[in-house]
Coordinates of C-alpha atoms in Angstrom, one line a residue:
Chain A
X1272 CA -0.1 -0.1 0.5
X1273 CA 1.1 3.8 -0.1
X1274 CA 2.7 5.0 3.2
X1275 CA 0.4 7.2 4.5
X1276 CA 1.8 10.3 6.0
X1277 CA 0.1 13.2 8.0
X1278 CA -2.5 15.3 6.0
X1279 CA -2.4 13.0 3.2
X1280 CA -5.5 10.7 1.3
X1281 CA -6.9 8.4 3.6
X1282 CA -7.0 5.1 1.9
X1283 CA -9.8 3.6 0.4
X1284 CA -10.1 0.4 -1.1
X1285 CA -13.0 -0.1 -3.9
X1286 CA -14.2 -3.3 -4.9
X1287 CA -11.2 -5.4 -3.3
X1288 CA -9.4 -8.2 -4.9
X1289 CA -9.3 -9.9 -1.4
X1290 CA -11.4 -13.0 -0.6
X1291 CA -12.0 -14.6 2.9
X1292 CA -11.9 -18.2 3.6
X1293 CA -13.8 -19.4 6.8
X1294 CA -12.3 -23.0 7.7
X1295 CA -12.9 -25.5 10.5
X1296 CA -10.4 -24.8 13.2
X1297 CA -7.9 -27.8 13.9
X1298 CA -8.0 -26.9 17.6
X1299 CA -11.1 -25.9 19.2
X1300 CA -11.9 -22.2 20.0
X1301 CA -13.9 -20.0 22.2
X1302 CA -17.2 -19.8 20.6
X1303 CA -17.2 -16.3 19.8
X1304 CA -13.9 -17.2 17.7
X1305 CA -13.5 -17.7 13.7
X1306 CA -11.3 -18.9 11.7
X1307 CA -10.5 -17.2 8.6
X1308 CA -7.5 -17.9 5.7
X1309 CA -7.0 -14.8 3.9
X1310 CA -4.4 -13.2 1.7
X1311 CA -1.1 -12.1 2.8
X1312 CA -1.0 -9.0 2.1
X1313 CA -4.4 -8.7 4.2
X1314 CA -3.8 -6.7 7.9
X1315 CA -5.9 -6.5 10.6
X1316 CA -7.7 -3.6 10.3
X1317 CA -8.0 -4.8 6.3
X1318 CA -9.6 -8.2 7.5
X1319 CA -11.8 -6.2 10.3
X1320 CA -13.1 -3.4 7.9
X1321 CA -14.0 -5.9 5.3
X1322 CA -16.1 -7.6 7.6
X1323 CA -17.8 -4.7 9.1
X1324 CA -18.5 -3.0 5.6
X1325 CA -19.3 -5.5 3.1
X1326 CA -20.8 -8.8 5.6
X1327 CA -21.9 -6.1 8.4
X1328 CA -20.2 -8.4 11.3
X1329 CA -19.7 -6.9 14.4
X1330 CA -16.1 -7.4 14.8
X1331 CA -14.8 -6.8 18.2
X1332 CA -10.9 -8.2 17.9
X1333 CA -8.6 -9.7 15.3
X1334 CA -5.4 -11.4 15.7
X1335 CA -3.1 -12.7 12.7
X1336 CA -0.5 -15.2 12.2
X1337 CA 1.4 -16.7 9.0
X1338 CA 1.5 -20.4 8.3
X1339 CA 4.5 -21.0 6.6
X1340 CA 4.3 -24.1 4.2
X1341 CA 6.5 -26.5 4.3
X1342 CA 9.3 -27.4 1.9
X1343 CA 10.2 -31.3 2.6
X1344 CA 8.6 -33.1 0.0
X1345 CA 10.0 -34.4 -3.3
X1346 CA 8.8 -34.6 -6.5
X1347 CA 9.5 -37.5 -9.0
X1348 CA 13.0 -35.2 -9.9
X1349 CA 13.9 -34.8 -6.7
X1350 CA 13.2 -31.0 -6.2
X1351 CA 11.7 -29.8 -3.4
X1352 CA 8.1 -29.1 -3.6
X1353 CA 6.7 -26.0 -1.0
X1354 CA 3.2 -26.2 0.0
X1355 CA 2.0 -22.4 -0.3
X1356 CA 2.2 -20.2 2.3
X1357 CA -1.0 -18.4 3.7
X1358 CA -2.3 -16.3 6.8
X1359 CA -4.6 -17.1 9.1
X1360 CA -6.8 -15.1 11.1
X1361 CA -8.6 -15.6 14.6
X1362 CA -11.8 -13.4 14.7
X1363 CA -13.8 -12.0 17.7
X1364 CA -17.4 -11.6 16.9
X1365 CA -18.4 -8.7 18.9
X1366 CA -22.1 -8.0 20.5
X1367 CA -22.0 -11.3 22.1
X1368 CA -22.1 -13.6 18.9
X1369 CA -21.1 -16.5 18.7
X1370 CA -20.5 -19.2 15.9
X1371 CA -19.9 -22.9 15.1
X1372 CA -18.6 -24.3 12.3
X1373 CA -21.5 -26.6 10.4
X1374 CA -21.1 -29.8 9.9
X1375 CA -20.5 -29.6 5.9
X1376 CA -21.1 -33.8 5.5
X1377 CA -23.9 -34.9 7.3
X1378 CA -25.2 -38.4 7.4
X1379 CA -27.4 -38.3 4.7
X1380 CA -30.7 -40.7 6.1
X1381 CA -31.6 -43.7 4.5
X1382 CA -35.1 -44.5 2.7
X1383 CA -36.5 -47.6 2.3
X1384 CA -35.0 -48.5 -1.0
X1385 CA -31.4 -48.3 0.1
X1386 CA -31.5 -49.7 3.7
X1387 CA -32.2 -52.9 2.3
X1388 CA -30.0 -52.8 -0.6
X1389 CA -27.0 -51.7 1.7
X1390 CA -27.5 -54.6 3.8
X1391 CA -27.9 -57.0 0.5
X1392 CA -24.5 -55.7 -0.5
X1393 CA -22.4 -55.8 2.8
X1394 CA -23.4 -59.7 3.2
X1395 CA -22.5 -60.8 -0.2
X1396 CA -18.7 -59.0 0.3
X1397 CA -18.5 -60.6 3.8
X1398 CA -19.4 -63.7 1.6
X1399 CA -16.9 -63.0 -1.0
X1400 CA -14.2 -62.4 1.6
X1401 CA -15.0 -66.0 3.3
X1402 CA -14.4 -67.7 0.3
X1403 CA -10.9 -65.8 -0.3
X1404 CA -9.7 -67.0 2.8
X1405 CA -9.5 -70.3 2.7
X1406 CA -10.1 -73.1 5.8
X1407 CA -10.4 -71.5 9.0
X1408 CA -9.2 -75.0 10.6
X1409 CA -5.8 -74.7 8.6
X1410 CA -4.8 -71.2 10.3
X1411 CA -3.8 -69.0 7.6
X1412 CA -1.8 -71.7 5.7
X1413 CA -2.3 -72.0 1.7
X1414 CA -4.5 -74.4 0.7
X1415 CA -1.6 -75.3 -1.7
X1416 CA 1.2 -76.3 0.7
X1417 CA 0.2 -80.1 1.8
X1418 CA 1.5 -83.5 0.6
Chain B
X617 CA 20.1 -93.9 51.5
X618 CA 20.2 -90.6 49.5
X619 CA 17.1 -90.4 51.7
X620 CA 18.8 -91.0 55.1
X621 CA 21.6 -88.6 54.0
X622 CA 18.6 -86.0 53.0
X623 CA 17.2 -86.4 56.0
X624 CA 19.9 -86.6 58.2
X625 CA 20.5 -82.7 57.0
X626 CA 17.3 -81.9 58.2
X627 CA 17.5 -82.6 61.1
X628 CA 16.9 -79.5 63.8
X629 CA 20.1 -78.1 65.5
X630 CA 22.6 -78.7 62.1
X631 CA 22.3 -75.1 61.3
X632 CA 25.3 -75.1 59.5
X633 CA 23.5 -73.7 56.1
X634 CA 22.6 -70.3 57.7
X635 CA 24.0 -68.0 60.2
X636 CA 21.6 -67.1 63.1
X637 CA 22.4 -66.3 66.7
X638 CA 20.4 -68.8 68.6
X639 CA 19.2 -66.9 71.6
X640 CA 18.5 -63.7 69.7
X641 CA 14.9 -63.3 69.3
X642 CA 13.5 -60.4 66.4
X643 CA 12.0 -57.5 68.0
X644 CA 8.5 -58.0 68.1
X645 CA 6.1 -56.1 65.6
X646 CA 9.1 -54.8 63.4
X647 CA 8.9 -56.3 60.1
X648 CA 11.8 -58.1 58.7
X649 CA 12.3 -56.2 55.5
X650 CA 12.4 -53.0 54.8
X651 CA 9.0 -51.5 53.4
X652 CA 8.6 -52.0 49.9
X653 CA 8.2 -48.6 48.0
X654 CA 8.4 -47.5 44.7
X655 CA 11.7 -46.8 43.2
X656 CA 13.1 -43.1 43.0
X657 CA 14.8 -43.1 39.5
X658 CA 12.5 -45.5 37.7
X659 CA 11.0 -43.7 34.7
X660 CA 7.6 -45.2 35.9
X661 CA 4.1 -43.1 36.9
X662 CA 4.7 -44.4 40.9
X663 CA 8.4 -43.3 40.7
X664 CA 6.9 -40.0 39.6
X665 CA 4.3 -40.4 42.5
X666 CA 7.4 -40.6 44.8
X667 CA 9.4 -38.2 43.6
X668 CA 6.2 -35.7 43.8
X669 CA 6.1 -37.1 47.4
X670 CA 10.0 -36.6 48.7
X671 CA 9.3 -32.9 47.0
X672 CA 6.2 -32.0 49.0
X673 CA 7.8 -33.1 52.2
X674 CA 10.9 -31.2 51.3
X675 CA 9.0 -28.3 51.5
X676 CA 6.8 -29.2 54.6
X677 CA 9.8 -29.4 56.3
X678 CA 11.7 -26.7 55.0
X679 CA 12.8 -24.5 58.0
X680 CA 12.5 -21.1 57.0
X681 CA 9.6 -19.1 54.6
X682 CA 12.2 -18.5 52.0
X683 CA 13.6 -21.4 51.9
X684 CA 10.0 -23.1 51.2
X685 CA 10.0 -20.0 48.6
X686 CA 12.9 -20.9 46.9
X687 CA 11.9 -24.7 47.1
X688 CA 8.7 -24.0 45.8
X689 CA 9.6 -21.9 42.2
X690 CA 12.7 -24.0 41.7
X691 CA 12.0 -25.6 39.0
X692 CA 11.5 -23.4 36.0
X693 CA 9.2 -24.1 33.3
X694 CA 7.3 -22.4 30.1
X695 CA 4.5 -20.9 31.8
X696 CA 1.6 -17.9 31.0
X697 CA 1.9 -14.2 32.0
X698 CA -0.9 -13.0 33.3
X699 CA -2.0 -9.3 33.1
X700 CA -4.0 -7.7 35.4
X701 CA -4.4 -5.2 32.7
X702 CA -5.5 -6.6 29.6
X703 CA -7.1 -5.6 26.4
X704 CA -8.4 -9.4 26.1
X705 CA -11.7 -9.7 25.5
X706 CA -13.8 -10.9 28.9
X707 CA -10.6 -11.8 30.6
X708 CA -12.4 -11.7 33.9
X709 CA -14.2 -14.8 33.2
X710 CA -11.1 -16.4 32.2
X711 CA -9.4 -15.5 35.7
X712 CA -12.3 -16.3 37.4
X713 CA -11.6 -19.4 36.4
X714 CA -7.5 -19.3 36.8
X715 CA -8.1 -18.3 40.1
X716 CA -11.4 -20.1 41.1
X717 CA -12.8 -16.8 42.1
X718 CA -16.6 -16.2 42.6
X719 CA -17.3 -12.2 41.8
X720 CA -20.3 -10.8 43.6
X721 CA -21.8 -7.5 42.7
X722 CA -21.7 -4.6 45.2
X723 CA -19.7 -4.4 48.4
X724 CA -19.8 -6.6 51.3
X725 CA -22.4 -6.0 53.6
X726 CA -21.1 -4.7 57.1
X727 CA -20.3 -7.3 59.7
X728 CA -22.7 -5.5 63.1
X729 CA -26.3 -4.6 62.3
X730 CA -27.2 -1.5 61.3
X731 CA -28.1 0.9 63.8
X732 CA -31.7 2.8 63.4
X733 CA -30.7 6.3 61.9
X734 CA -32.5 8.2 64.5
X735 CA -29.8 7.0 66.5
X736 CA -27.0 8.4 64.4
X737 CA -26.6 11.4 66.0
X738 CA -26.6 10.2 69.5
X739 CA -24.5 7.1 69.2
X740 CA -21.9 8.5 67.5
X741 CA -19.7 8.5 70.9
X742 CA -20.9 5.1 70.9
X743 CA -19.3 4.6 67.7
X744 CA -16.3 5.9 68.3
X745 CA -15.9 3.2 70.5
X746 CA -17.2 0.8 68.4
X747 CA -14.8 -1.8 67.1
X748 CA -16.8 -1.6 64.0
X749 CA -15.0 1.3 61.5
X750 CA -16.3 4.4 60.5
X751 CA -18.7 2.7 57.6
X752 CA -21.4 2.1 60.4
X753 CA -21.7 6.4 61.5
X754 CA -21.5 7.2 57.3
X755 CA -23.4 4.4 56.5
X756 CA -26.4 4.8 59.0
X757 CA -26.2 8.8 58.6
X758 CA -26.5 8.9 55.0
X759 CA -29.9 6.7 55.5
X760 CA -31.6 10.5 57.0
X761 CA -28.9 12.4 54.8
X762 CA -30.2 10.6 51.2
X763 CA -33.7 11.9 52.5
X764 CA -33.1 15.4 52.9
X765 CA -30.5 16.8 50.7
X766 CA -27.9 18.9 53.2
X767 CA -24.9 18.2 53.3
X768 CA -24.7 14.7 56.0
X769 CA -26.0 14.8 59.3
X770 CA -24.3 16.8 61.6
X771 CA -24.7 13.9 64.3
X772 CA -21.5 12.4 62.0
X773 CA -19.5 15.0 62.2
X774 CA -17.1 14.5 64.9
X775 CA -16.3 11.0 63.7
X776 CA -15.5 11.7 59.8
X777 CA -15.9 15.2 58.5
X778 CA -17.0 14.5 54.8
X779 CA -16.8 18.1 54.0
X780 CA -13.0 18.5 54.9
X781 CA -12.4 15.3 53.5
X782 CA -13.8 16.5 50.1
X783 CA -11.9 19.8 50.3
X784 CA -8.2 17.5 50.7
X785 CA -9.7 15.4 47.7
X786 CA -10.9 18.9 45.5
X787 CA -7.8 20.3 46.5
X788 CA -5.2 17.9 45.4
X789 CA -7.3 17.3 42.1
X790 CA -7.3 20.9 41.4
X791 CA -3.4 21.3 41.7
X792 CA -2.8 18.6 39.7
X793 CA -4.5 19.8 37.3
X794 CA -5.6 23.8 37.0
X795 CA -3.1 25.2 39.5
X796 CA 0.5 23.7 38.5
X797 CA 1.2 24.7 34.9
X798 CA 2.6 21.5 33.3
X799 CA 3.6 21.0 29.4
X800 CA 1.5 18.8 27.6
X801 CA 1.5 15.1 28.1
X802 CA 4.3 13.0 25.4
X803 CA 1.6 10.8 23.6
X804 CA 0.3 7.9 25.2
X805 CA 1.9 9.2 28.6
X806 CA -1.8 10.9 29.8
X807 CA -1.7 8.9 32.8
X808 CA 1.5 9.4 33.9
X809 CA 0.5 13.0 33.2
X810 CA -2.3 14.0 35.9
X811 CA -4.3 11.3 37.2
X812 CA -1.1 9.4 38.5
X813 CA 0.0 12.4 40.5
X814 CA -3.4 13.1 42.0
X815 CA -3.8 9.8 42.6
X816 CA -1.1 9.6 45.1
X817 CA -1.8 12.9 46.7
X818 CA -4.9 12.1 46.9
X819 CA -4.3 9.1 49.0
X820 CA -1.7 10.0 51.0
X821 CA -3.4 12.9 52.1
X822 CA -6.6 10.9 53.3
X823 CA -4.5 8.2 54.5
X824 CA -2.3 10.8 56.8
X825 CA -5.6 12.2 57.7
X826 CA -7.6 9.4 58.9
X827 CA -4.7 8.1 60.5
X828 CA -6.1 9.5 63.8
X829 CA -9.0 7.3 63.3
X830 CA -7.6 4.1 62.3
X831 CA -4.8 3.4 64.2
X832 CA -3.6 0.4 61.8
X833 CA -3.4 3.5 59.0
X834 CA -0.9 4.5 61.9
X835 CA 1.7 1.7 61.8
X836 CA 0.6 0.9 58.5
X837 CA 2.9 1.4 55.2
X838 CA 2.4 3.2 51.9
X839 CA 4.5 1.8 49.1
X840 CA 4.6 3.5 45.4
X841 CA 4.7 1.7 42.5
X842 CA 5.3 -1.6 44.1
X843 CA 5.8 -5.1 42.7
X844 CA 3.5 -7.7 43.3
X845 CA 4.3 -11.3 42.3
X846 CA 2.4 -14.4 42.5
X847 CA 3.1 -18.5 40.2
X848 CA 0.6 -20.9 40.5
X849 CA -0.4 -24.0 39.1
X850 CA -4.1 -24.8 37.8
X851 CA -5.3 -27.6 36.4
X852 CA -3.6 -30.1 33.5
X853 CA -2.6 -29.9 29.9
X854 CA -0.3 -32.4 27.6
X855 CA 2.5 -31.3 26.0
X856 CA 2.2 -30.5 22.5
X857 CA 5.6 -29.6 20.6
X858 CA 9.4 -30.2 21.8
X859 CA 11.2 -33.4 23.4
X860 CA 8.9 -33.4 26.3
X861 CA 5.9 -33.8 24.1
X862 CA 3.3 -36.5 25.0
X863 CA 4.1 -35.5 28.7
X864 CA 1.2 -34.4 30.8
X865 CA 1.6 -31.0 32.8
X866 CA 0.2 -28.6 35.3
X867 CA -0.7 -25.3 34.1
X868 CA 1.5 -22.8 35.6
X869 CA 0.7 -18.9 35.6
X870 CA 2.1 -16.3 36.7
X871 CA 1.0 -12.6 37.5
X872 CA 3.7 -10.1 38.0
X873 CA 1.8 -6.4 38.8
X874 CA 2.6 -3.3 39.6
X875 CA 0.0 -1.3 41.1
X876 CA 0.0 2.7 41.8
X877 CA -0.3 2.5 45.4
X878 CA -0.2 -0.3 47.9
X879 CA -0.5 0.3 51.8
X880 CA 0.6 -2.7 54.0
X881 CA -0.5 -3.6 57.7
X882 CA 0.8 -5.3 60.3
X883 CA -2.7 -7.3 61.3
X884 CA -4.6 -9.1 58.7
X885 CA -8.3 -7.6 58.1
X886 CA -10.9 -9.4 59.8
X887 CA -12.6 -12.0 57.6
X888 CA -16.2 -11.0 55.7
X889 CA -17.8 -14.8 55.5
X890 CA -16.9 -17.5 57.0
X891 CA -13.8 -19.7 55.2
X892 CA -16.4 -22.7 53.4
X893 CA -19.1 -20.0 52.6
X894 CA -20.1 -20.9 49.0
X895 CA -21.8 -17.7 47.3
X896 CA -21.7 -18.5 44.0
X897 CA -20.5 -20.1 41.0
X898 CA -16.5 -20.5 39.3
X899 CA -16.8 -20.1 35.8
X900 CA -15.4 -23.6 33.9
X901 CA -13.8 -23.1 30.3
X902 CA -12.5 -26.0 28.6
X903 CA -10.3 -24.4 26.0
X904 CA -6.4 -23.9 26.6
X905 CA -5.2 -20.4 28.0
X906 CA -3.8 -19.5 25.1
X907 CA -7.1 -18.9 23.5
X908 CA -7.0 -15.5 25.7
X909 CA -5.1 -14.5 23.9
X910 CA -2.3 -15.7 27.1
X911 CA 1.0 -15.8 26.3
X912 CA 4.2 -18.7 27.2
X913 CA 7.0 -17.5 29.0
X914 CA 10.4 -18.8 31.1
X915 CA 11.8 -16.8 33.7
X916 CA 12.0 -16.6 37.3
X917 CA 9.2 -18.4 39.2
X918 CA 8.5 -14.8 41.6
X919 CA 6.2 -14.9 44.6
X920 CA 6.5 -11.6 46.3
X921 CA 3.7 -8.5 47.8
X922 CA 5.5 -5.6 48.0
X923 CA 8.2 -6.2 50.7
X924 CA 10.2 -9.2 52.0
X925 CA 9.0 -12.1 54.8
X926 CA 11.1 -10.2 57.4
X927 CA 8.8 -6.7 56.9
X928 CA 6.8 -6.1 60.2
X929 CA 4.1 -5.1 57.8
X930 CA 3.2 -8.6 55.9
X931 CA -0.2 -8.0 56.0
X932 CA -2.1 -6.4 52.7
X933 CA -4.8 -3.6 52.9
X934 CA -5.5 -1.6 50.3
X935 CA -4.2 -1.7 46.6
X936 CA -4.9 1.3 44.1
X937 CA -4.1 0.9 40.2
X938 CA -4.2 3.4 37.1
X939 CA -5.5 2.0 34.5
X940 CA -3.3 3.1 31.3
X941 CA -3.5 4.9 28.4
X942 CA -4.4 1.4 26.2
X943 CA -7.3 1.0 28.3
X944 CA -9.0 4.7 27.9
X945 CA -12.9 4.6 28.0
X946 CA -12.9 6.3 24.9
X947 CA -10.8 4.3 22.9
X948 CA -13.7 1.2 23.8
X949 CA -16.5 3.8 22.9
X950 CA -14.7 4.6 19.7
X951 CA -14.8 0.6 19.1
X952 CA -18.3 0.0 19.8
X953 CA -17.2 -2.3 22.9
X954 CA -18.9 -0.7 25.6
X955 CA -19.4 -4.0 27.9
X956 CA -15.7 -4.4 28.0
X957 CA -15.2 -0.9 30.0
X958 CA -16.3 -2.8 32.8
X959 CA -14.7 -6.3 32.0
X960 CA -11.0 -4.0 32.3
X961 CA -12.0 -3.1 35.7
X962 CA -12.9 -6.5 37.3
X963 CA -10.0 -8.4 35.6
X964 CA -7.7 -6.0 36.7
X965 CA -9.3 -6.2 40.7
X966 CA -9.6 -10.1 40.1
X967 CA -5.8 -10.4 39.1
X968 CA -4.2 -7.8 41.3
X969 CA -6.1 -9.0 44.6
X970 CA -5.6 -13.1 44.0
X971 CA -2.2 -12.2 43.1
X972 CA -1.3 -9.8 46.5
X973 CA -3.7 -12.1 48.8
X974 CA -2.0 -15.4 47.8
X975 CA 1.6 -14.0 47.8
X976 CA 0.9 -12.8 51.6
X977 CA -0.8 -16.3 52.1
X978 CA 2.3 -18.0 51.1
X979 CA 4.2 -15.4 53.1
X980 CA 2.5 -17.0 56.0
X981 CA 3.8 -20.5 55.4
X982 CA 0.4 -21.7 53.7
X983 CA 0.6 -23.3 50.1
X984 CA -1.4 -25.5 47.8
X985 CA -0.5 -28.3 49.7
X986 CA -0.8 -26.8 53.0
X987 CA -4.1 -24.8 52.4
X988 CA -4.7 -21.6 54.6
X989 CA -6.4 -21.8 58.2
X990 CA -7.9 -18.7 58.2
X991 CA -9.3 -15.9 54.9
X992 CA -6.8 -13.7 53.9
X993 CA -8.8 -10.4 52.6
X994 CA -7.6 -7.5 50.7
X995 CA -9.3 -4.1 48.8
X996 CA -8.2 -2.8 45.9
X997 CA -9.2 0.6 44.3
X998 CA -9.2 0.4 40.1
X999 CA -9.1 4.0 38.5
X1000 CA -8.6 5.8 35.5
X1001 CA -8.5 9.0 37.2
X1002 CA -11.8 9.8 36.8
X1003 CA -13.7 6.8 37.5
X1004 CA -13.4 4.6 40.5
X1005 CA -14.4 1.0 41.0
X1006 CA -13.7 -0.9 44.3
X1007 CA -13.1 -4.7 45.4
X1008 CA -12.4 -6.0 48.3
X1009 CA -11.3 -9.8 48.0
X1010 CA -11.2 -12.8 50.4
X1011 CA -8.8 -15.4 49.7
X1012 CA -10.6 -18.9 51.1
X1013 CA -8.5 -21.4 49.6
X1014 CA -4.9 -21.8 47.4
X1015 CA -4.8 -25.6 46.8
X1016 CA -5.4 -24.7 42.9
X1017 CA -3.3 -27.5 41.4
X1018 CA -4.5 -30.8 40.0
X1019 CA -4.6 -32.9 42.7
X1020 CA -5.3 -31.0 45.3
X1021 CA -8.4 -29.0 44.2
X1022 CA -10.1 -32.5 43.8
X1023 CA -11.4 -32.3 46.7
X1024 CA -11.9 -28.6 47.8
X1025 CA -14.6 -27.3 48.0
X1026 CA -13.8 -24.1 48.8
X1027 CA -14.1 -20.8 46.7
X1028 CA -12.3 -17.6 46.4
X1029 CA -15.0 -14.3 47.0
X1030 CA -14.4 -10.9 45.1
X1031 CA -16.9 -8.5 45.3
X1032 CA -17.1 -5.6 42.9
X1033 CA -18.8 -2.5 42.2
X1034 CA -19.0 -1.4 38.6
X1035 CA -16.8 2.1 38.1
X1036 CA -19.0 5.7 39.4
X1037 CA -17.0 9.2 38.5
X1038 CA -15.7 11.0 41.2
X1039 CA -15.8 14.4 39.4
X1040 CA -17.6 15.4 36.3
X1041 CA -15.7 17.6 34.8
X1042 CA -13.0 20.6 36.7
X1043 CA -13.5 23.9 35.1
X1044 CA -11.9 27.7 36.0
X1045 CA -10.8 25.9 39.5
X1046 CA -13.7 24.5 40.5
X1047 CA -14.6 20.6 40.7
X1048 CA -17.9 20.5 39.4
X1049 CA -20.2 17.4 40.3
X1050 CA -18.4 15.9 42.8
X1051 CA -19.5 12.7 44.1
X1052 CA -19.7 12.2 47.7
X1053 CA -20.8 8.1 47.9
X1054 CA -17.4 7.3 45.9
X1055 CA -15.0 9.3 48.4
X1056 CA -17.5 8.0 50.8
X1057 CA -16.5 4.6 50.2
X1058 CA -12.5 5.2 49.7
X1059 CA -12.7 6.5 53.1
X1060 CA -14.3 3.0 54.2
X1061 CA -11.7 1.3 52.6
X1062 CA -8.9 3.2 54.7
X1063 CA -10.8 3.4 57.9
X1064 CA -11.4 -0.7 57.9
X1065 CA -9.4 -2.6 60.4
X1066 CA -9.8 -5.6 62.3
X1067 CA -12.2 -6.0 65.3
X1068 CA -9.5 -5.8 68.3
X1069 CA -8.3 -2.4 67.3

């Protein structure tokens, strides 16, 4: 950004090119804390203004850190492959609001058709596996082994 | 043949394969072998327990309090630094869970029954003799005074002259803010410029004028910008990174506080409620303290009340805290965090008073394995120059570590008020809107003393 000096114009960004990704926290966070992955160039002030102006979310506090992406993996040419760095923002909501990251993959409830089909399929797979294994009395020894 | 030989060997009286002195019976009742206990050096849970037991016995057996404190804080590990004056949101709830404190709004009710207001005028000579401090007379006289608007009833004039104290307070305020010519305060140094010296002046003049009424104040010691430190364990966590990964460690905390002023006295303030009383609930927070945010560092584990152990004034009376520029009211209002203003006062009161009372208890030889047998009471005033909040803390338990907290029903109690302004504005050499209640509460705090005096 252009450096601000006293008497100069206030920096205003219209139609910002940033986007913020809300993620599920890896470790449990307090109820009023939301975790975001943001662009590396965003500052705490930017994040606060972004949420307050565009989404009307009351923000009480913002803390950021930069997560270093590891550089240990190697590709087929033995070159190191870097995972990208990203900035993580922990936003504490104001006015007593809370946020819980939703469960994006809920268990689909099975209707009358799929349940017996699933049971039939499981039983069939079990029978196939039994056929493959062979006689349990032989204790895992293959059947070509013998006199 | 072999059987005969064996039989001959087994004949009694031929004990050639074992040496026993005949005719020396073993002492009755004592075991033949030393007790079977866990090893001290083995890498096992039983061994760890035995080492902990040895450490506890070593601290119990220490001859002096200094030796106990030295052993208590000997092992240095990364610990959370708890700052009483913090900008963290809802910090007072977290601090109450760390220190097992119950917050009761308002001030504690005074011990003696309230005398009837009509008897206030005639009762002043008895009030002088009564053990209850001046809270009685002003409190009883305030009820009729509130009904009729003039200044507090003349019946209490010989005991506590509120007009004189008000003039003292206004003098100090005007001297600092109006009469004295000061340059503009440096950036973010507003609090050191005017409210700091005003608070010092106010407290020293009030304490000096009230020491005639309260002999405890006459024997007290007023510290300027002292240091108060306390180190304790609470709860358990698993170590995440490093060579000690996977081990279960106690969560360590350290408070390093610098109150603006402090009054230490040689005698303990009386207890407000009995030791085992339960006045509320302690908030339970499942998350790690680092989510507050709270940060870890490793340095000296210090326990200090403001003076060393040998000082005769080893009990605390009142602390005075000045809020820094970072936690100004205007800043919170500008960021639309009005509810956090009171949180700042409360977190400061709870954390500072817990550290002070717990350090006083450690100076008397109590610690988490040897819990306090009598409650430790102290008071604090948190201010930002204009708004005053009053806190009274009773420490009932020091046993906050993971093993000792399991069977510990006691909780520490903190009474606290909201912040009230002492005056509205200072204009042209006059103080507008002076609030007598705040001054009266301050006077009550300073006049608080044990029942014998």
